[in-house]
Short mmCIF file of N, CA and C in Angstrom, two decimals:
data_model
loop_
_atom_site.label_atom_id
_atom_site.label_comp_id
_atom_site.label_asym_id
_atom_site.label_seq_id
_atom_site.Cartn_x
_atom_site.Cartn_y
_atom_site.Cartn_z
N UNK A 622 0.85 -1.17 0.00
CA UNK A 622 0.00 0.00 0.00
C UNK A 622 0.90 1.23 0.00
N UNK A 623 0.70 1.82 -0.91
CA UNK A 623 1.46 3.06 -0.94
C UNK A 623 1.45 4.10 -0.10
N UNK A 624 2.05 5.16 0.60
CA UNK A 624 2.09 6.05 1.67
C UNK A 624 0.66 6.94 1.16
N UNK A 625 0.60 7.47 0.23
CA UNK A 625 -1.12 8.43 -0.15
C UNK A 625 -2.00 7.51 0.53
N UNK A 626 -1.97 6.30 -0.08
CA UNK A 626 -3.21 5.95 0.39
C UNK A 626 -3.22 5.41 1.74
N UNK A 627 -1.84 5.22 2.27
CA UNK A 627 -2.23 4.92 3.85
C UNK A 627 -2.72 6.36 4.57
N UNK A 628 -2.75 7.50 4.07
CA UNK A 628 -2.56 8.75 4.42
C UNK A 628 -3.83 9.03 4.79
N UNK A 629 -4.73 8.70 3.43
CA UNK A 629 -5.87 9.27 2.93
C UNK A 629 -6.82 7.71 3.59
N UNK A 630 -6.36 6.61 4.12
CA UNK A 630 -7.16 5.88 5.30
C UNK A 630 -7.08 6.80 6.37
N UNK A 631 -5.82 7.05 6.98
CA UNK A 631 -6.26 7.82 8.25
C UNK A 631 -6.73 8.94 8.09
N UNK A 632 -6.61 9.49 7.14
CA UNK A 632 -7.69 11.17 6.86
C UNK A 632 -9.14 10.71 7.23
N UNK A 633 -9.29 9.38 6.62
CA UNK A 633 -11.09 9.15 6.28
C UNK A 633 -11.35 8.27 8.01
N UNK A 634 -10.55 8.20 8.66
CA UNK A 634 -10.82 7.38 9.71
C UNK A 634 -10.97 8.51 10.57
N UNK A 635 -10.17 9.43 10.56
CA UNK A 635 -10.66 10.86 11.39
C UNK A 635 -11.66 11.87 11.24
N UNK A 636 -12.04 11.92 10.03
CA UNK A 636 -13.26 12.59 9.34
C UNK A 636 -14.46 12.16 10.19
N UNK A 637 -14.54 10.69 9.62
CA UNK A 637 -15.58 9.88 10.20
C UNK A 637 -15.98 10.09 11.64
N UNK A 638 -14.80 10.03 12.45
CA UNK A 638 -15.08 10.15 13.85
C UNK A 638 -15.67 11.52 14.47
N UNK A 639 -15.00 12.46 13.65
CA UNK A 639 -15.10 13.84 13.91
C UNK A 639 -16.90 14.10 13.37
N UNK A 640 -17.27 13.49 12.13
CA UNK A 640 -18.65 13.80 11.76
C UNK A 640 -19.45 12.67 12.67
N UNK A 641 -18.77 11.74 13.34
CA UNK A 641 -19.94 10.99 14.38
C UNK A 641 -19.87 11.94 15.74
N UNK A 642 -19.27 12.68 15.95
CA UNK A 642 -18.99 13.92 17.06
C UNK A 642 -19.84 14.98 16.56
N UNK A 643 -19.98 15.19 15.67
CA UNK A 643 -21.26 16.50 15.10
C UNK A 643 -22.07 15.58 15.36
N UNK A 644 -22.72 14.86 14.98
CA UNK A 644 -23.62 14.25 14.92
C UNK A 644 -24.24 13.95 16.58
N UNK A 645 -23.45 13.68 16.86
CA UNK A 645 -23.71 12.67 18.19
C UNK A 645 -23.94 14.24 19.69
N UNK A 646 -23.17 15.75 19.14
CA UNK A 646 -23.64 16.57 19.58
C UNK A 646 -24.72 17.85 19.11
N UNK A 647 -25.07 17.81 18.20
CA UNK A 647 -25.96 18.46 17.81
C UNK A 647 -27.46 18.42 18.16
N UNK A 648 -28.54 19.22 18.09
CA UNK A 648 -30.07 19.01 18.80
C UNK A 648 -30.04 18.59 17.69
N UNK A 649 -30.81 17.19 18.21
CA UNK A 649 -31.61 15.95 17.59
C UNK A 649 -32.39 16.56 16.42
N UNK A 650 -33.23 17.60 16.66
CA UNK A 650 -34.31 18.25 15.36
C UNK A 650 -32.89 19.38 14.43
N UNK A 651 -31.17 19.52 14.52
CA UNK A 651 -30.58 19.84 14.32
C UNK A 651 -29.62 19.25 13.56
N UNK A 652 -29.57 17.91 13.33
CA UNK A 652 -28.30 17.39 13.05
C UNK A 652 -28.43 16.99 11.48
N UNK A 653 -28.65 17.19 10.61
CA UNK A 653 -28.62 17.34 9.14
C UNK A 653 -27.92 18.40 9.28
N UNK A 654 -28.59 20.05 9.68
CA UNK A 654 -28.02 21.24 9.33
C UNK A 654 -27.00 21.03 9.86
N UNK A 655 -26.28 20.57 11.20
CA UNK A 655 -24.68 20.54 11.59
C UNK A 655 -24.12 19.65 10.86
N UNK A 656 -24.60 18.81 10.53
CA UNK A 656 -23.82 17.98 9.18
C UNK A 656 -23.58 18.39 8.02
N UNK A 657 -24.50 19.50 7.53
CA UNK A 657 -24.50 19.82 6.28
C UNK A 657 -23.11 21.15 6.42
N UNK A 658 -23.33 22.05 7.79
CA UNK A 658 -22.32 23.27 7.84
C UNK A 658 -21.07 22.47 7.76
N UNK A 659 -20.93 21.77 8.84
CA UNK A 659 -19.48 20.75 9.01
C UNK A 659 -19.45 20.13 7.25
N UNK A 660 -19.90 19.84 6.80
CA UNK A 660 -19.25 19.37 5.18
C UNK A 660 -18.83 20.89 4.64
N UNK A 661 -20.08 22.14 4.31
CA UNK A 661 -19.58 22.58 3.81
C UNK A 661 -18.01 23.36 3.96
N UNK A 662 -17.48 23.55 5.58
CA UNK A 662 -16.79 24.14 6.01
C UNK A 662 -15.50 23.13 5.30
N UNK A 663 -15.81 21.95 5.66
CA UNK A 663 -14.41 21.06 5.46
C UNK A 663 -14.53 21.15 3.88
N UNK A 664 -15.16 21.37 3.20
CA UNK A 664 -15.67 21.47 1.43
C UNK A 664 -14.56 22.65 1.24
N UNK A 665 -15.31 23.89 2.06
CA UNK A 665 -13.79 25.48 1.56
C UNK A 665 -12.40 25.06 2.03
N UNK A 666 -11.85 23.88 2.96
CA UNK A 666 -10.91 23.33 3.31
C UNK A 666 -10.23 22.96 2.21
N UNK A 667 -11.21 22.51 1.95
CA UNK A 667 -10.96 20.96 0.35
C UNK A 667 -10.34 22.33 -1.20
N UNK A 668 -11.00 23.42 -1.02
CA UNK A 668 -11.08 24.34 -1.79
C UNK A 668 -9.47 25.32 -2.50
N UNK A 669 -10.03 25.93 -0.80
CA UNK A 669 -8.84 27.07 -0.82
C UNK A 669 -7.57 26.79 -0.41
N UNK A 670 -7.39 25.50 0.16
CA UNK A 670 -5.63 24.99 0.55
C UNK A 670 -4.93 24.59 -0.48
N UNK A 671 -5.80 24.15 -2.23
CA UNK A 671 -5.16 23.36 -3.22
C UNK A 671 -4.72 24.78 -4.02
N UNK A 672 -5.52 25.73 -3.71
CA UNK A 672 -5.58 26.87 -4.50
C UNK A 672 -4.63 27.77 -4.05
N UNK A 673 -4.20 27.86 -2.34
CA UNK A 673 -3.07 28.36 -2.16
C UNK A 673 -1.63 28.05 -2.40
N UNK A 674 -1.84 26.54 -2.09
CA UNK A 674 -0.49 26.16 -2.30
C UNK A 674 0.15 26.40 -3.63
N UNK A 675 -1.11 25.91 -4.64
CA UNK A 675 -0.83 26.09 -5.64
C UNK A 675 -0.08 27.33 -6.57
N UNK A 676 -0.52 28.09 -5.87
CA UNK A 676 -0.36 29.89 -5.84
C UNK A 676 0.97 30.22 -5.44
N UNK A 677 1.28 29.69 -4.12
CA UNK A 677 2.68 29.56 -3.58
C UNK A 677 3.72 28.98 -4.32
N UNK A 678 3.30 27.51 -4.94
CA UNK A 678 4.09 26.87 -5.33
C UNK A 678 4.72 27.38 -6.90
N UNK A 679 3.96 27.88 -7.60
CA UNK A 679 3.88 28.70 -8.80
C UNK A 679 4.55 29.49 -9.15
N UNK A 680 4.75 30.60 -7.74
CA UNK A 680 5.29 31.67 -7.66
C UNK A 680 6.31 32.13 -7.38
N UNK A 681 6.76 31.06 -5.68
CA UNK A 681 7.97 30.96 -5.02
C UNK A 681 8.47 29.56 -4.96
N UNK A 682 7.80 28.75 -5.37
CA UNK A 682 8.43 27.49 -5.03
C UNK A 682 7.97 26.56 -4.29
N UNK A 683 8.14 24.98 -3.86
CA UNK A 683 7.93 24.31 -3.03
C UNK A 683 7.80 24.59 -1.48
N UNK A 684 9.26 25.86 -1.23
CA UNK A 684 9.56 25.66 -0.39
C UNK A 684 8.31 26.56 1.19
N UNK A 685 7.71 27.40 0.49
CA UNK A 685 6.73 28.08 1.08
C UNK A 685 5.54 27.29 1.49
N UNK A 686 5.17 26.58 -0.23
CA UNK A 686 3.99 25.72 0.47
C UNK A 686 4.16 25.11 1.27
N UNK A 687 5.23 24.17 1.45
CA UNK A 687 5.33 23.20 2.66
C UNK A 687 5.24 24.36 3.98
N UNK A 688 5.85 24.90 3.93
CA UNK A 688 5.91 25.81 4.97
C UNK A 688 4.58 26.24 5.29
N UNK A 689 3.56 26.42 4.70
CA UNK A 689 2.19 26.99 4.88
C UNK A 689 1.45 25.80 5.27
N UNK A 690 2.07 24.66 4.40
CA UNK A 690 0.83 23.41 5.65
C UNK A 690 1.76 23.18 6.28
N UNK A 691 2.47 23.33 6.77
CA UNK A 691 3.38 22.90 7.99
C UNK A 691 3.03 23.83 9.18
N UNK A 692 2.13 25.15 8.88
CA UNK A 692 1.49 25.96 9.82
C UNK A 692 0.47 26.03 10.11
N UNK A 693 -0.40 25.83 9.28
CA UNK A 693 -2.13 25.53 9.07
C UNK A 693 -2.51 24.21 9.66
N UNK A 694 -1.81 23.18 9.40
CA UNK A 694 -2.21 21.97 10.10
C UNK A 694 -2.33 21.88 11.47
N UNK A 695 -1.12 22.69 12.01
CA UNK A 695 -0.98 22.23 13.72
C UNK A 695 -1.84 23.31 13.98
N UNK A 696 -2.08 24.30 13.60
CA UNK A 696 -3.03 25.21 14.16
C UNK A 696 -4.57 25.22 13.89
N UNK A 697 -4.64 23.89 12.98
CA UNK A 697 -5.40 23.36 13.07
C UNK A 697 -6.31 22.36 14.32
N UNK A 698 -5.33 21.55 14.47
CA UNK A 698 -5.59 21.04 15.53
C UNK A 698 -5.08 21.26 16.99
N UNK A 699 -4.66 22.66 16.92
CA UNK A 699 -4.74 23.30 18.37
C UNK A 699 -5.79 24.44 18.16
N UNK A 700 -6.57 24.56 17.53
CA UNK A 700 -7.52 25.54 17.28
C UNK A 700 -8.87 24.30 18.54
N UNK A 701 -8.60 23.13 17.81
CA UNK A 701 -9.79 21.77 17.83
C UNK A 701 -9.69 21.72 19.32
N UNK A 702 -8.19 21.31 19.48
CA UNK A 702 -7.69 20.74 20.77
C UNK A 702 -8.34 22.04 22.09
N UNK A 703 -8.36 23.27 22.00
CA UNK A 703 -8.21 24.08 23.16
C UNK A 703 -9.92 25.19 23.29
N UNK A 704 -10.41 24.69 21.94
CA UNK A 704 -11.71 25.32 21.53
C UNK A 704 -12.55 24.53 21.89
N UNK A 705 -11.88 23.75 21.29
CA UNK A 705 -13.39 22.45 22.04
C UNK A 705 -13.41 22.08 23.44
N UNK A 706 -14.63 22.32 24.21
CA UNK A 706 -14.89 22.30 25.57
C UNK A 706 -14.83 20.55 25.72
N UNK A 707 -15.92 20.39 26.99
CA UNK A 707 -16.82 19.82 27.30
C UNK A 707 -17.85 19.10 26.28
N UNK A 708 -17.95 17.82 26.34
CA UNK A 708 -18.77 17.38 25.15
C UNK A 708 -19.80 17.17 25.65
N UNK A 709 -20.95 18.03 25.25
CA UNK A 709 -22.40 17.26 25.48
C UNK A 709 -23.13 17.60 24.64
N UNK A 710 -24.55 17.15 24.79
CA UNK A 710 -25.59 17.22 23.47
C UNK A 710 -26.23 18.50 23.71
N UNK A 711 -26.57 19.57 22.58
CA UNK A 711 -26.98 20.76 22.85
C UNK A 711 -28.13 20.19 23.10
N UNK A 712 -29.42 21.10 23.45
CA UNK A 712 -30.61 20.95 23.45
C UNK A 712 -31.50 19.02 24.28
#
C-alpha cells in the first residue's frame, strides 16, 4: 500500500469520527443542518488549501507551500484541541 493511500485511510478514519462527534452533539431536530455546515466548512478546506499552495508553489516554489501546511495543520488542531470544551448534546 502506498504512503497516499495509507494517508488518505487515516484522513477518512478521522473525518468519520469527527462527523460521528457532530452528529452525536448536535439538537436531535438539528443534526442534518450541523452535518451539512461541518461538510460545507471542510468542502472550503478541500477548496482554498489546493488553490493556495498552488499559488505559492507557482510563484515561489515548493519551499513556502510546505511551509504553509506545515502551519495551518498544527493550528489546526490546536484551534480543535483548546476550543473544544466539554462534550455534550446541545438541546
Amino acid at each position: 500500500m502506498s504512503i497516499s493511500r495509507r494517508v488518505k485511510a487515516k484522513a477518512s478514519i478521522a473525518r468519520s469520527i469527527f462527523k460521528s462527534l457532530v452528529s452525536s452533539l448536535a439538537p436531535v431536530r438539528l443534526i442534518g443542518l450541523t452535518g451539512g455546515v461541518f461538510n460545507f466548512v471542510g468542502g472550503l478546506g478541500g477548496i482554498t488549501v489546493p488553490l493556495v499552495v498552488g499559488y505559492l508553489a507557482q510563484d515561489y516554489g515548493f519551499a513556502p507551500s510546505l511551509i504553509y501546511i506545515s502551519v495551518v495543520a498544527p493550528l489546526g488542531a490546536l484551534s480543535y484541541l483548546l476550543l473544544v470544551g466539554d462534550v455534550k448534546r446541545v438541546g
